[in-house]
CSV table of C-alpha atoms in Angstrom, one decimal:
chain,number,residue,atom,x,y,z
A,28,MET,CA,104.0,54.3,55.0
A,29,ASN,CA,105.2,53.1,58.4
A,30,LYS,CA,108.0,55.7,58.4
A,31,ASN,CA,105.4,58.4,57.8
A,32,ARG,CA,103.5,57.2,60.8
A,33,VAL,CA,106.6,57.6,63.0
A,34,TYR,CA,107.1,61.1,61.6
A,35,HIS,CA,103.5,62.2,62.3
A,36,THR,CA,103.6,60.8,65.8
A,37,PHE,CA,106.8,62.6,66.4
A,38,ILE,CA,105.3,65.9,65.1
A,39,ASN,CA,102.3,65.5,67.3
A,40,ILE,CA,104.3,64.8,70.4
A,41,VAL,CA,106.6,67.8,69.9
A,42,MET,CA,103.7,70.1,69.1
A,43,ILE,CA,101.7,68.9,72.1
A,44,LEU,CA,104.7,69.7,74.3
A,45,VAL,CA,104.9,73.2,72.7
A,46,VAL,CA,101.2,73.7,73.4
A,47,LEU,CA,101.6,72.7,77.0
A,48,MET,CA,104.5,75.0,77.3
A,49,VAL,CA,102.3,77.9,76.2
A,50,VAL,CA,99.1,76.9,78.1
A,51,LEU,CA,100.6,75.9,81.5
A,52,PRO,CA,102.1,79.4,82.3
A,53,PHE,CA,98.7,81.0,81.6
A,54,LEU,CA,97.0,78.4,83.7
A,55,LEU,CA,99.3,79.2,86.5
A,56,LEU,CA,98.6,82.9,86.0
A,57,PHE,CA,94.9,82.2,86.2
A,58,MET,CA,95.2,79.9,89.2
A,59,SER,CA,97.2,82.3,91.2
A,60,SER,CA,94.6,85.0,90.4
A,61,ILE,CA,92.0,83.0,92.2
A,62,THR,CA,94.3,81.9,95.1
A,63,LEU,CA,94.1,83.5,98.5
A,64,GLU,CA,96.7,86.2,98.7
A,65,ASN,CA,98.2,84.9,101.9
A,66,GLU,CA,98.6,81.4,100.5
A,67,LEU,CA,100.7,82.9,97.6
A,68,LEU,CA,103.0,84.5,100.2
A,69,THR,CA,103.3,81.5,102.5
A,70,SER,CA,103.2,78.4,100.4
A,71,GLY,CA,104.0,79.9,97.0
A,72,TYR,CA,102.5,79.6,93.5
A,73,SER,CA,100.9,76.4,92.6
A,74,PHE,CA,98.6,74.9,90.0
A,75,VAL,CA,96.2,73.5,92.6
A,76,PRO,CA,95.6,76.2,95.2
A,77,LYS,CA,94.3,75.0,98.6
A,78,GLU,CA,92.1,77.9,99.2
A,79,PHE,CA,90.2,79.7,96.5
A,80,SER,CA,89.3,83.3,96.7
A,81,LEU,CA,87.9,85.9,94.4
A,82,GLU,CA,89.2,88.7,96.5
A,83,SER,CA,91.7,90.0,93.9
A,84,TYR,CA,88.9,90.3,91.3
A,85,GLN,CA,86.6,92.1,93.8
A,86,PHE,CA,89.5,94.4,94.5
A,87,ILE,CA,90.1,95.4,90.9
A,88,PHE,CA,86.5,95.7,89.9
A,89,ARG,CA,85.8,97.8,93.0
A,90,SER,CA,88.6,100.2,92.3
A,91,GLU,CA,87.9,103.0,89.8
A,92,ALA,CA,91.3,102.7,88.4
A,93,LEU,CA,90.3,99.8,86.1
A,94,PHE,CA,87.8,101.9,84.2
A,95,SER,CA,89.8,105.1,84.1
A,96,ALA,CA,93.2,103.6,83.3
A,97,PRO,CA,94.6,104.8,80.0
A,98,MET,CA,94.8,101.9,77.6
A,99,ALA,CA,98.4,101.3,76.8
B,13,MET,CA,110.6,136.8,29.0
B,14,SER,CA,110.5,133.7,26.8
B,15,MET,CA,112.4,131.9,29.5
B,16,VAL,CA,109.8,132.6,32.1
B,17,LYS,CA,107.1,131.5,29.7
B,18,GLY,CA,109.0,128.3,29.1
B,19,GLU,CA,109.3,127.7,32.8
B,20,LEU,CA,105.6,128.3,33.3
B,21,LYS,CA,104.8,125.8,30.5
B,22,LYS,CA,107.1,123.3,32.1
B,23,LYS,CA,105.4,123.7,35.5
B,24,ARG,CA,102.0,123.3,34.1
B,25,TYR,CA,103.1,120.2,32.3
B,26,SER,CA,104.5,118.7,35.4
B,27,PHE,CA,101.4,119.6,37.4
B,28,SER,CA,99.1,117.9,34.9
B,29,LYS,CA,101.4,114.9,35.2
B,30,LEU,CA,101.0,115.0,38.9
B,31,LYS,CA,97.3,115.4,38.9
B,32,PRO,CA,96.2,111.7,38.8
B,33,TRP,CA,98.3,111.0,41.8
B,34,ILE,CA,96.8,113.8,44.0
B,35,PRO,CA,94.5,111.4,46.0
B,36,LEU,CA,97.5,109.2,46.8
B,37,TYR,CA,99.4,112.2,48.0
B,38,ILE,CA,96.5,113.2,50.2
B,39,MET,CA,96.4,109.7,51.6
B,40,PHE,CA,100.1,109.9,52.2
B,41,LEU,CA,99.8,113.2,54.1
B,42,PRO,CA,98.6,112.0,57.6
B,43,GLY,CA,101.4,109.4,57.7
B,44,ALA,CA,104.0,111.9,56.6
B,45,LEU,CA,102.8,114.3,59.3
B,46,TYR,CA,102.9,111.6,61.9
B,47,LEU,CA,106.4,110.7,60.9
B,48,PHE,CA,107.5,114.4,60.8
B,49,ILE,CA,106.0,115.2,64.3
B,50,ASN,CA,107.1,112.0,66.0
B,51,ASN,CA,110.4,111.1,64.3
B,52,TYR,CA,111.9,114.2,62.6
B,53,VAL,CA,111.1,117.1,64.9
B,54,PRO,CA,112.6,115.3,68.0
B,55,MET,CA,115.8,114.9,66.1
B,56,ALA,CA,116.5,118.5,67.1
B,57,GLY,CA,116.9,117.1,70.6
B,58,LEU,CA,120.1,115.5,69.5
B,59,ILE,CA,121.9,118.7,70.4
B,60,ILE,CA,121.3,117.7,74.1
B,61,ALA,CA,124.0,115.0,73.6
B,62,PHE,CA,126.6,117.7,72.9
B,63,LYS,CA,125.6,120.0,75.8
B,64,LYS,CA,125.8,120.0,79.6
B,65,VAL,CA,122.2,120.6,80.2
B,66,ASN,CA,121.4,122.9,83.1
B,67,PHE,CA,117.6,123.2,83.6
B,68,ASN,CA,117.9,126.6,85.1
B,69,LYS,CA,119.3,128.0,81.9
B,70,GLY,CA,117.3,125.9,79.5
B,71,ILE,CA,118.5,123.6,76.8
B,72,LEU,CA,119.5,126.2,74.3
B,73,ALA,CA,121.4,128.4,76.7
B,74,SER,CA,123.3,125.5,78.3
B,75,PRO,CA,127.0,125.4,77.5
B,76,TRP,CA,128.3,123.2,74.6
B,77,VAL,CA,130.7,120.5,75.7
B,78,GLY,CA,131.5,118.8,72.4
B,79,PHE,CA,132.0,115.1,72.7
B,80,ASP,CA,132.5,115.0,76.5
B,81,ASN,CA,129.3,113.1,77.1
B,82,PHE,CA,130.4,110.4,74.7
B,83,LYS,CA,133.9,110.3,76.2
B,84,TYR,CA,132.3,109.7,79.6
B,85,LEU,CA,130.1,107.0,78.2
B,86,PHE,CA,132.9,105.1,76.6
B,87,THR,CA,135.4,105.4,79.4
B,88,THR,CA,133.0,103.6,81.8
B,89,LYS,CA,132.7,99.8,81.5
B,90,ASP,CA,129.0,100.3,80.7
B,91,ALA,CA,129.4,101.1,77.0
B,92,TYR,CA,131.2,97.8,76.3
B,93,ILE,CA,128.7,95.7,78.3
B,94,ILE,CA,125.6,97.3,76.8
B,95,THR,CA,126.9,97.1,73.3
B,96,ARG,CA,128.0,93.4,73.7
B,97,ASN,CA,124.6,92.5,75.3
B,98,THR,CA,122.6,94.2,72.7
B,99,ILE,CA,124.4,92.6,69.8
B,100,LEU,CA,124.7,89.1,71.2
B,101,TYR,CA,121.1,89.0,72.3
B,102,ASN,CA,119.9,90.2,68.9
B,103,VAL,CA,122.1,87.8,67.0
B,104,ALA,CA,120.8,84.9,69.1
B,105,PHE,CA,117.2,86.1,68.7
B,106,MET,CA,117.6,86.3,64.9
B,107,VAL,CA,119.1,82.9,64.5
B,108,LEU,CA,116.8,81.1,66.8
B,109,PHE,CA,113.7,82.9,65.5
B,110,ALA,CA,114.5,81.7,62.0
B,111,VAL,CA,115.5,78.2,62.9
B,112,LEU,CA,112.6,77.5,65.4
B,113,GLY,CA,110.1,79.3,63.3
B,114,VAL,CA,110.9,77.2,60.2
B,115,ILE,CA,110.9,74.0,62.2
B,116,LEU,CA,107.6,74.7,63.9
B,117,ALA,CA,106.1,75.9,60.6
B,118,ILE,CA,107.1,72.6,58.9
B,119,PHE,CA,105.6,70.6,61.7
B,120,ILE,CA,102.4,72.5,61.7
B,121,THR,CA,101.8,72.3,58.0
B,122,ASP,CA,102.6,68.6,58.1
B,123,THR,CA,99.9,68.0,60.8
B,124,ARG,CA,97.2,66.0,59.2
B,125,ARG,CA,94.2,66.7,61.4
B,126,LYS,CA,92.7,70.1,60.8
B,127,GLY,CA,91.6,70.7,64.4
B,128,MET,CA,95.0,70.0,65.8
B,129,LYS,CA,96.6,72.3,63.1
B,130,LYS,CA,94.4,75.1,64.3
B,131,LEU,CA,95.1,74.4,67.9
B,132,TYR,CA,98.9,74.4,67.4
B,133,GLN,CA,98.7,77.6,65.3
B,134,SER,CA,96.7,79.5,67.8
B,135,ALA,CA,98.7,78.2,70.8
B,136,ILE,CA,102.1,79.4,69.5
B,137,LEU,CA,100.7,82.8,68.5
B,138,PHE,CA,99.0,83.4,71.8
B,139,PRO,CA,101.9,84.6,73.9
B,140,HIS,CA,102.7,87.2,71.2
B,141,LEU,CA,99.5,88.9,72.0
B,142,MET,CA,100.2,89.3,75.7
B,143,SER,CA,101.7,92.3,77.3
B,144,THR,CA,105.3,91.9,78.4
B,145,VAL,CA,104.4,93.1,81.9
B,146,ILE,CA,102.1,90.1,82.3
B,147,ILE,CA,104.8,87.8,80.9
B,148,GLY,CA,107.2,89.3,83.5
B,149,TYR,CA,104.8,88.4,86.2
B,150,ILE,CA,104.5,84.8,84.9
B,151,VAL,CA,108.3,84.5,84.9
B,152,TYR,CA,108.2,85.8,88.5
B,153,ALA,CA,105.6,83.2,89.5
B,154,PHE,CA,108.1,80.5,88.2
B,155,LEU,CA,111.4,82.0,89.4
B,156,SER,CA,110.6,83.9,92.6
B,157,MET,CA,113.1,83.0,95.3
B,158,GLN,CA,110.6,82.0,98.1
B,159,ASN,CA,107.3,81.5,96.3
B,160,GLY,CA,108.3,80.5,92.8
B,161,ILE,CA,107.1,77.2,91.4
B,162,VAL,CA,110.6,76.3,90.3
B,163,ASN,CA,112.2,76.7,93.7
B,164,LYS,CA,109.1,75.4,95.5
B,165,SER,CA,108.2,72.3,93.5
B,166,ILE,CA,110.6,71.4,90.7
B,167,ILE,CA,114.0,71.9,92.4
B,168,PRO,CA,113.3,70.0,95.6
B,169,PHE,CA,111.9,67.2,93.4
B,170,LEU,CA,115.3,67.0,91.7
B,171,GLY,CA,117.0,67.2,95.1
B,172,MET,CA,118.9,70.5,94.5
B,173,ALA,CA,119.2,73.6,96.6
B,174,PRO,CA,116.9,76.5,95.7
B,175,ILE,CA,118.5,79.1,93.4
B,176,ALA,CA,118.1,82.8,93.8
B,177,TRP,CA,117.2,83.4,90.2
B,178,TYR,CA,117.0,87.2,90.5
B,179,ASN,CA,120.5,87.5,91.9
B,180,GLU,CA,122.4,85.3,89.5
B,181,PRO,CA,123.3,87.0,86.2
B,182,LYS,CA,124.7,83.8,84.7
B,183,TYR,CA,121.2,82.2,84.1
B,184,TRP,CA,119.6,85.2,82.5
B,185,PRO,CA,120.9,85.0,79.0
B,186,PHE,CA,119.1,81.6,78.8
B,187,ILE,CA,116.0,82.8,80.6
B,188,LEU,CA,115.6,85.9,78.4
B,189,ILE,CA,116.3,84.0,75.2
B,190,PHE,CA,113.8,81.3,76.2
B,191,VAL,CA,111.1,83.9,77.2
B,192,ASN,CA,111.6,85.8,74.0
B,193,MET,CA,111.3,82.7,71.9
B,194,TRP,CA,108.3,81.6,73.8
B,195,LYS,CA,106.7,84.9,73.3
B,196,GLY,CA,107.7,85.7,69.7
B,197,VAL,CA,108.2,82.6,67.7
B,198,GLY,CA,104.6,82.3,66.7
B,199,TYR,CA,104.6,85.5,64.7
B,200,GLY,CA,107.4,84.5,62.3
B,201,CYS,CA,106.0,81.0,62.2
B,202,LEU,CA,102.7,82.2,60.8
B,203,ILE,CA,104.5,83.9,57.9
B,204,TYR,CA,106.5,80.8,57.2
B,205,ILE,CA,103.4,78.7,57.3
B,206,SER,CA,101.7,80.8,54.7
B,207,SER,CA,104.7,80.7,52.5
B,208,ILE,CA,104.9,76.9,52.9
B,209,ASN,CA,101.2,76.7,51.9
B,210,GLY,CA,102.2,78.7,48.8
B,211,ILE,CA,104.7,76.1,47.5
B,212,ASP,CA,103.6,74.4,44.4
B,213,PRO,CA,102.3,70.9,45.4
B,214,ALA,CA,103.6,69.5,42.1
B,215,LEU,CA,107.1,69.9,43.5
B,216,TYR,CA,106.3,67.5,46.4
B,217,GLU,CA,104.6,65.0,44.0
B,218,ALA,CA,107.6,65.0,41.8
B,219,ALA,CA,109.9,64.5,44.7
B,220,GLU,CA,107.7,61.6,46.0
B,221,LEU,CA,107.7,59.9,42.6
B,222,ASP,CA,111.5,60.1,42.6
B,223,GLY,CA,111.5,58.3,46.0
B,224,ALA,CA,112.5,61.3,48.2
B,225,SER,CA,112.0,60.7,51.9
B,226,LYS,CA,110.2,63.2,54.1
B,227,TRP,CA,113.5,64.6,55.2
B,228,GLN,CA,114.8,64.9,51.6
B,229,GLN,CA,111.6,66.7,50.6
B,230,ILE,CA,112.1,69.2,53.4
B,231,ARG,CA,115.7,69.8,52.6
B,232,HIS,CA,115.4,70.0,48.8
B,233,VAL,CA,111.9,71.5,48.4
B,234,THR,CA,110.6,73.3,51.5
B,235,LEU,CA,113.8,75.0,52.7
B,236,PRO,CA,114.9,76.5,49.4
B,237,GLU,CA,111.3,77.7,48.7
B,238,LEU,CA,111.2,79.3,52.2
B,239,MET,CA,114.5,81.1,51.9
B,240,PRO,CA,113.1,84.5,50.6
B,241,ALA,CA,110.7,84.7,53.5
B,242,VAL,CA,113.5,83.9,56.0
B,243,ILE,CA,115.8,86.5,54.4
B,244,THR,CA,113.1,89.2,54.5
B,245,LEU,CA,112.2,88.6,58.2
B,246,THR,CA,115.9,88.4,59.2
B,247,LEU,CA,116.7,91.7,57.3
B,248,LEU,CA,113.9,93.4,59.1
B,249,ALA,CA,115.3,92.1,62.4
B,250,VAL,CA,118.8,93.5,61.5
B,251,GLY,CA,117.2,96.9,61.1
B,252,ARG,CA,116.2,96.7,64.7
B,253,ILE,CA,119.4,95.1,65.9
B,254,PHE,CA,120.0,98.0,68.3
B,255,TYR,CA,116.5,98.2,69.6
B,256,PHE,CA,114.7,95.9,71.9
B,257,ASP,CA,111.4,95.0,73.3
B,258,PHE,CA,112.0,97.3,76.3
B,259,GLY,CA,109.8,95.3,78.6
B,260,LEU,CA,111.7,92.1,78.0
B,261,PHE,CA,114.9,93.6,79.5
B,262,TYR,CA,113.3,95.8,82.1
B,263,GLN,CA,110.1,94.1,83.4
B,264,VAL,CA,111.1,90.5,83.0
B,265,PRO,CA,114.3,90.7,85.2
B,266,ARG,CA,112.3,93.0,87.5
B,267,ASN,CA,114.9,95.7,87.2
B,268,SER,CA,117.2,93.7,89.5
B,269,GLY,CA,120.5,95.5,90.0
B,270,MET,CA,122.4,92.2,90.4
B,271,LEU,CA,121.5,91.2,86.9
B,272,TYR,CA,122.8,94.3,85.0
B,273,PRO,CA,125.9,92.5,83.7
B,274,THR,CA,123.7,90.2,81.5
B,275,THR,CA,120.4,92.2,81.2
B,276,ASN,CA,121.5,95.7,80.6
B,277,VAL,CA,121.1,96.8,77.0
B,278,ILE,CA,121.2,100.2,75.4
B,279,ASP,CA,117.5,100.9,75.8
B,280,THR,CA,117.4,100.1,79.5
B,281,TYR,CA,120.7,101.9,80.0
B,282,VAL,CA,119.2,105.1,78.6
B,283,TYR,CA,116.0,104.7,80.6
B,284,ARG,CA,117.9,104.1,83.9
B,285,GLY,CA,120.3,106.9,83.1
B,286,LEU,CA,117.3,109.3,82.8
B,287,LEU,CA,115.3,107.9,85.8
B,288,GLN,CA,118.0,107.3,88.4
B,289,LEU,CA,121.0,109.5,87.5
B,290,GLY,CA,118.8,112.2,86.1
B,291,ASP,CA,121.6,112.9,83.6
B,292,VAL,CA,119.8,114.0,80.4
B,293,SER,CA,123.0,114.7,78.4
B,294,MET,CA,124.5,111.3,79.0
B,295,SER,CA,121.3,109.4,78.2
B,296,SER,CA,120.9,111.4,75.1
B,297,ALA,CA,124.5,110.6,74.1
B,298,ALA,CA,123.8,106.9,74.6
B,299,GLY,CA,120.6,107.2,72.5
B,300,PHE,CA,122.5,109.0,69.8
B,301,TYR,CA,125.1,106.3,69.8
B,302,GLN,CA,122.4,103.7,69.4
B,303,SER,CA,120.8,105.5,66.5
B,304,VAL,CA,124.1,106.0,64.6
B,305,VAL,CA,125.2,102.4,65.0
B,306,GLY,CA,121.7,101.1,64.1
B,307,PHE,CA,121.7,103.3,61.0
B,308,VAL,CA,125.1,102.1,59.8
B,309,LEU,CA,124.1,98.5,60.4
B,310,VAL,CA,120.8,98.8,58.4
B,311,LEU,CA,122.7,100.4,55.5
B,312,THR,CA,125.4,97.7,55.6
B,313,ALA,CA,122.9,94.8,55.8
B,314,ASN,CA,120.9,96.3,53.0
B,315,LEU,CA,124.0,96.7,50.9
B,316,ILE,CA,125.0,93.1,51.4
B,317,VAL,CA,121.5,91.8,50.5
B,318,ARG,CA,121.5,94.0,47.4
B,319,LYS,CA,124.7,92.5,46.3
B,320,VAL,CA,123.4,88.9,46.9
B,321,SER,CA,119.9,89.2,45.6
B,322,LYS,CA,118.6,92.5,44.4
B,323,GLU,CA,114.9,91.9,44.7
B,324,ASN,CA,115.1,91.1,48.4
B,325,ALA,CA,116.7,94.4,49.3
B,326,LEU,CA,114.6,97.0,51.2
B,327,PHE,CA,115.9,100.0,49.2
């Protein structure tokens, strides 16, 4: 029984690492989407941006291209 | 006269035999048309590979050059590099997909809590649903020379000098294999999970009664029962051994010229040949070469599988 416990803990640790490996990149993607453009250029990508900005979202929703772009 | 009559009779006979299947043939028609228009008609374009295309004259009036385009392709170093890259990457992908997929599938099915099981399953499938362009951008966010999170945060932390990832071909086999595993392993894993769930629980009970450890149960019950699924998925991968997820080799390395020695594969070579050199004939020769080798490989792989286990062969 004890052996089984070790096995299950091992599985959970490995799988949680895998889940983090999947989630973190997308978190980074989302975080950089709400970071001020200039900050990306000067201090680089980071998980905790110093200055938030929704400029990029305003930009894509204002441009007509988003609604007329062919779905690929 | 009697012969004609006999033939008529025969025809009517075969038609009546065909009749029950007519709805199926009608259902088959759109797919056949699609295949014909998209896959068979363009085959006529293969003649471009044997011509020196001059757009002023048109394709049909352009002069024939025989195998000159192929000769040119094989005398440059490119042919060797793209063939080597294509085959090595694909072999690595096939082996790792099978191994990692099976390991993860075993782990996930052995997870006790239902909620966690669902979380793990969805998490590993998630990247498969993303476009390669977006994945290329994520890779860039990590590896960019000035702004990337690796050069900015991780490498200084380890006390090393920043690395110009997009200029160093030697890292890219690992990066591309990692990215492709990260992106694609969930798909095969789902198939393995469903075949593990289909294994008769009595087998495990018997093994446990006999005192088999967890590892022994995996080795002697799970793996043999999984083999048919692994073989089928790997066979399908062999069929595409000369084809690639184009985005993985074009978007993810950001088309960086320095990386060609390790990122150029046949698909990207054909694309760049068309886009940059504008040489239609050469690209089409490379494409033809790709199809022929792919075709031979599929036939060979299928032949081998048919020899080993007939029911797993594709045709």
